[in-house]
Amino acid sequence: MEKEEFMQRAVELSFKSMAAVKGGGPFGAVVVKNGKIVGEGHNMVTSTNDPTAHAEVVAIRDACKNLGTFQLSDCELYTSCEPCPMCLGAIYWARPARVYYGNTREDAAEIGFDDAFIYEEIPLPLSERKIEMIPLGREEAQKAFQFWAEKEDKIDY
């Protein structure tokens, strides 16, 4: 398959999202390895009541499950729209080699999917964000971090 065919599949999945009962937004994504689709996803936010079930996240989860790995460094992601900040974070954690996208975030904003406010929140100091961020229990939480730092059989990622 060619790049355009992978993008076409991502677009097809965006239509699948909208056609589903309680369908989500018009977003679809595929993960490709060695010229084959290894993971697919479409927006499932409203059908699963999961605000993290964006097409890219669903496709990444599917690909990781199918490949038995938590990193997709030898893969490519094709998505029908430029990833939102959450998906961008998931993409960086999954580490694909590259991302191809169809619509832009400006296109998404024009139809009511405006994530500009999140991009604006990220660089703000915690004290200036719209959602209050309150430190609590750091001393106790540090015990888990200390255990991890000393753990000899951990899998780094």
Short mmCIF file of C-alpha atoms in Angstrom, two decimals, residues 1-146:
data_model
loop_
_atom_site.label_atom_id
_atom_site.label_comp_id
_atom_site.label_asym_id
_atom_site.label_seq_id
_atom_site.Cartn_x
_atom_site.Cartn_y
_atom_site.Cartn_z
CA MET A 1 0.00 0.00 0.00
CA GLU A 2 1.04 3.60 -0.58
CA LYS A 3 0.98 6.51 1.84
CA GLU A 4 -2.19 7.90 0.25
CA GLU A 5 -3.95 4.57 0.80
CA PHE A 6 -3.04 4.57 4.48
CA MET A 7 -4.38 8.10 4.81
CA GLN A 8 -7.52 7.05 2.95
CA ARG A 9 -8.04 4.29 5.52
CA ALA A 10 -7.67 6.84 8.33
CA VAL A 11 -10.33 8.99 6.64
CA GLU A 12 -12.60 5.93 6.21
CA LEU A 13 -12.28 5.31 9.93
CA SER A 14 -13.30 8.91 10.62
CA PHE A 15 -16.56 8.20 8.77
CA LYS A 16 -16.96 4.96 10.77
CA SER A 17 -16.72 7.01 13.93
CA MET A 18 -19.57 9.28 12.90
CA ALA A 19 -21.76 6.37 11.69
CA ALA A 20 -21.56 4.46 14.97
CA VAL A 21 -24.33 4.59 17.56
CA LYS A 22 -23.40 7.45 19.86
CA GLY A 23 -20.60 8.02 17.33
CA GLY A 24 -17.70 10.25 18.05
CA GLY A 25 -16.12 13.04 16.07
CA PRO A 26 -14.78 12.71 12.52
CA PHE A 27 -11.35 11.35 13.37
CA GLY A 28 -9.56 8.18 12.30
CA ALA A 29 -6.00 6.87 12.51
CA VAL A 30 -3.87 3.90 11.51
CA VAL A 31 -0.45 2.70 12.58
CA VAL A 32 1.72 1.19 9.85
CA LYS A 33 4.77 -1.04 10.15
CA ASN A 34 6.71 -2.35 7.15
CA GLY A 35 3.96 -1.27 4.76
CA LYS A 36 1.13 -2.98 6.67
CA ILE A 37 -1.54 -1.62 8.99
CA VAL A 38 -0.90 -2.95 12.50
CA GLY A 39 -3.34 -0.78 14.41
CA GLU A 40 -6.51 1.17 13.71
CA GLY A 41 -8.68 3.54 15.63
CA HIS A 42 -11.47 6.03 15.33
CA ASN A 43 -12.84 8.51 17.80
CA MET A 44 -14.78 6.64 20.50
CA VAL A 45 -15.14 9.39 23.11
CA THR A 46 -18.93 9.47 23.19
CA SER A 47 -19.54 5.78 22.50
CA THR A 48 -17.32 4.68 25.40
CA ASN A 49 -17.66 7.71 27.69
CA ASP A 50 -13.88 7.97 27.60
CA PRO A 51 -12.43 11.44 26.95
CA THR A 52 -9.07 9.84 26.09
CA ALA A 53 -10.49 7.60 23.33
CA HIS A 54 -9.29 9.79 20.48
CA ALA A 55 -8.50 8.07 17.18
CA GLU A 56 -4.73 8.29 17.59
CA VAL A 57 -4.78 6.91 21.14
CA VAL A 58 -7.10 4.05 20.11
CA ALA A 59 -4.86 3.24 17.13
CA ILE A 60 -1.70 3.34 19.28
CA ARG A 61 -3.29 1.03 21.85
CA ASP A 62 -4.38 -1.36 19.10
CA ALA A 63 -0.95 -1.41 17.46
CA CYS A 64 0.88 -1.94 20.75
CA LYS A 65 -1.46 -4.80 21.65
CA ASN A 66 -1.05 -6.40 18.21
CA LEU A 67 2.74 -6.02 18.20
CA GLY A 68 3.28 -6.89 21.86
CA THR A 69 5.27 -3.73 22.56
CA PHE A 70 4.88 -0.34 24.20
CA GLN A 71 6.99 1.54 21.66
CA LEU A 72 6.29 2.02 17.97
CA SER A 73 9.68 3.38 16.92
CA ASP A 74 9.68 1.46 13.64
CA CYS A 75 6.14 2.54 12.73
CA GLU A 76 4.32 5.45 11.13
CA LEU A 77 1.03 7.01 12.19
CA TYR A 78 -1.54 8.26 9.69
CA THR A 79 -4.28 10.40 11.16
CA SER A 80 -7.16 12.23 9.55
CA CYS A 81 -6.38 15.37 11.57
CA GLU A 82 -3.39 17.05 13.16
CA PRO A 83 -3.16 15.56 16.67
CA CYS A 84 -4.49 17.42 19.68
CA PRO A 85 -2.14 18.04 22.64
CA MET A 86 -3.20 14.82 24.41
CA CYS A 87 -2.66 12.71 21.30
CA LEU A 88 0.60 14.48 20.60
CA GLY A 89 1.78 13.45 24.06
CA ALA A 90 0.71 9.84 23.44
CA ILE A 91 2.48 9.90 20.08
CA TYR A 92 5.73 11.09 21.65
CA TRP A 93 5.48 8.35 24.30
CA ALA A 94 4.86 5.72 21.61
CA ARG A 95 7.77 7.09 19.55
CA PRO A 96 6.70 6.39 15.95
CA ALA A 97 9.18 7.44 13.28
CA ARG A 98 6.76 9.93 11.71
CA VAL A 99 3.19 11.18 11.61
CA TYR A 100 1.15 12.02 8.53
CA TYR A 101 -2.01 14.09 9.05
CA GLY A 102 -4.88 15.25 6.87
CA ASN A 103 -6.85 18.14 8.35
CA THR A 104 -5.13 20.85 10.39
CA ARG A 105 -6.03 21.90 13.91
CA GLU A 106 -7.44 25.08 12.40
CA ASP A 107 -9.74 22.96 10.23
CA ALA A 108 -10.87 21.11 13.37
CA ALA A 109 -11.53 24.38 15.19
CA GLU A 110 -13.78 25.53 12.34
CA ILE A 111 -16.14 22.58 13.00
CA GLY A 112 -16.14 22.91 16.79
CA PHE A 113 -13.07 20.88 17.86
CA ASP A 114 -10.92 23.75 19.08
CA ASP A 115 -8.07 22.65 21.33
CA ALA A 116 -6.22 25.99 21.21
CA PHE A 117 -7.09 26.58 24.88
CA ILE A 118 -5.07 23.48 25.85
CA TYR A 119 -2.05 24.64 23.86
CA GLU A 120 -2.38 27.99 25.67
CA GLU A 121 -2.60 26.34 29.11
CA ILE A 122 0.48 24.12 28.79
CA PRO A 123 3.19 26.81 29.03
CA LEU A 124 1.45 28.66 31.89
CA PRO A 125 2.78 28.35 35.43
CA LEU A 126 0.62 25.92 37.44
CA SER A 127 -0.77 28.78 39.50
CA GLU A 128 -2.19 30.46 36.37
CA ARG A 129 -3.96 27.47 34.78
CA LYS A 130 -7.75 27.30 34.59
CA ILE A 131 -7.81 23.91 36.34
CA GLU A 132 -6.31 24.31 39.79
CA MET A 133 -3.17 22.23 40.36
CA ILE A 134 -2.58 21.54 44.07
CA PRO A 135 0.49 19.72 45.43
CA LEU A 136 -0.44 17.09 48.00
CA GLY A 137 1.32 14.14 49.61
CA ARG A 138 4.69 14.48 47.88
CA GLU A 139 6.58 12.91 50.77
CA GLU A 140 4.50 9.71 50.55
CA ALA A 141 4.54 9.70 46.74
CA GLN A 142 8.32 10.00 46.76
CA LYS A 143 8.54 6.53 48.34
CA ALA A 144 7.28 4.96 45.10
CA PHE A 145 9.79 6.97 43.07
CA GLN A 146 12.61 5.93 45.38
#
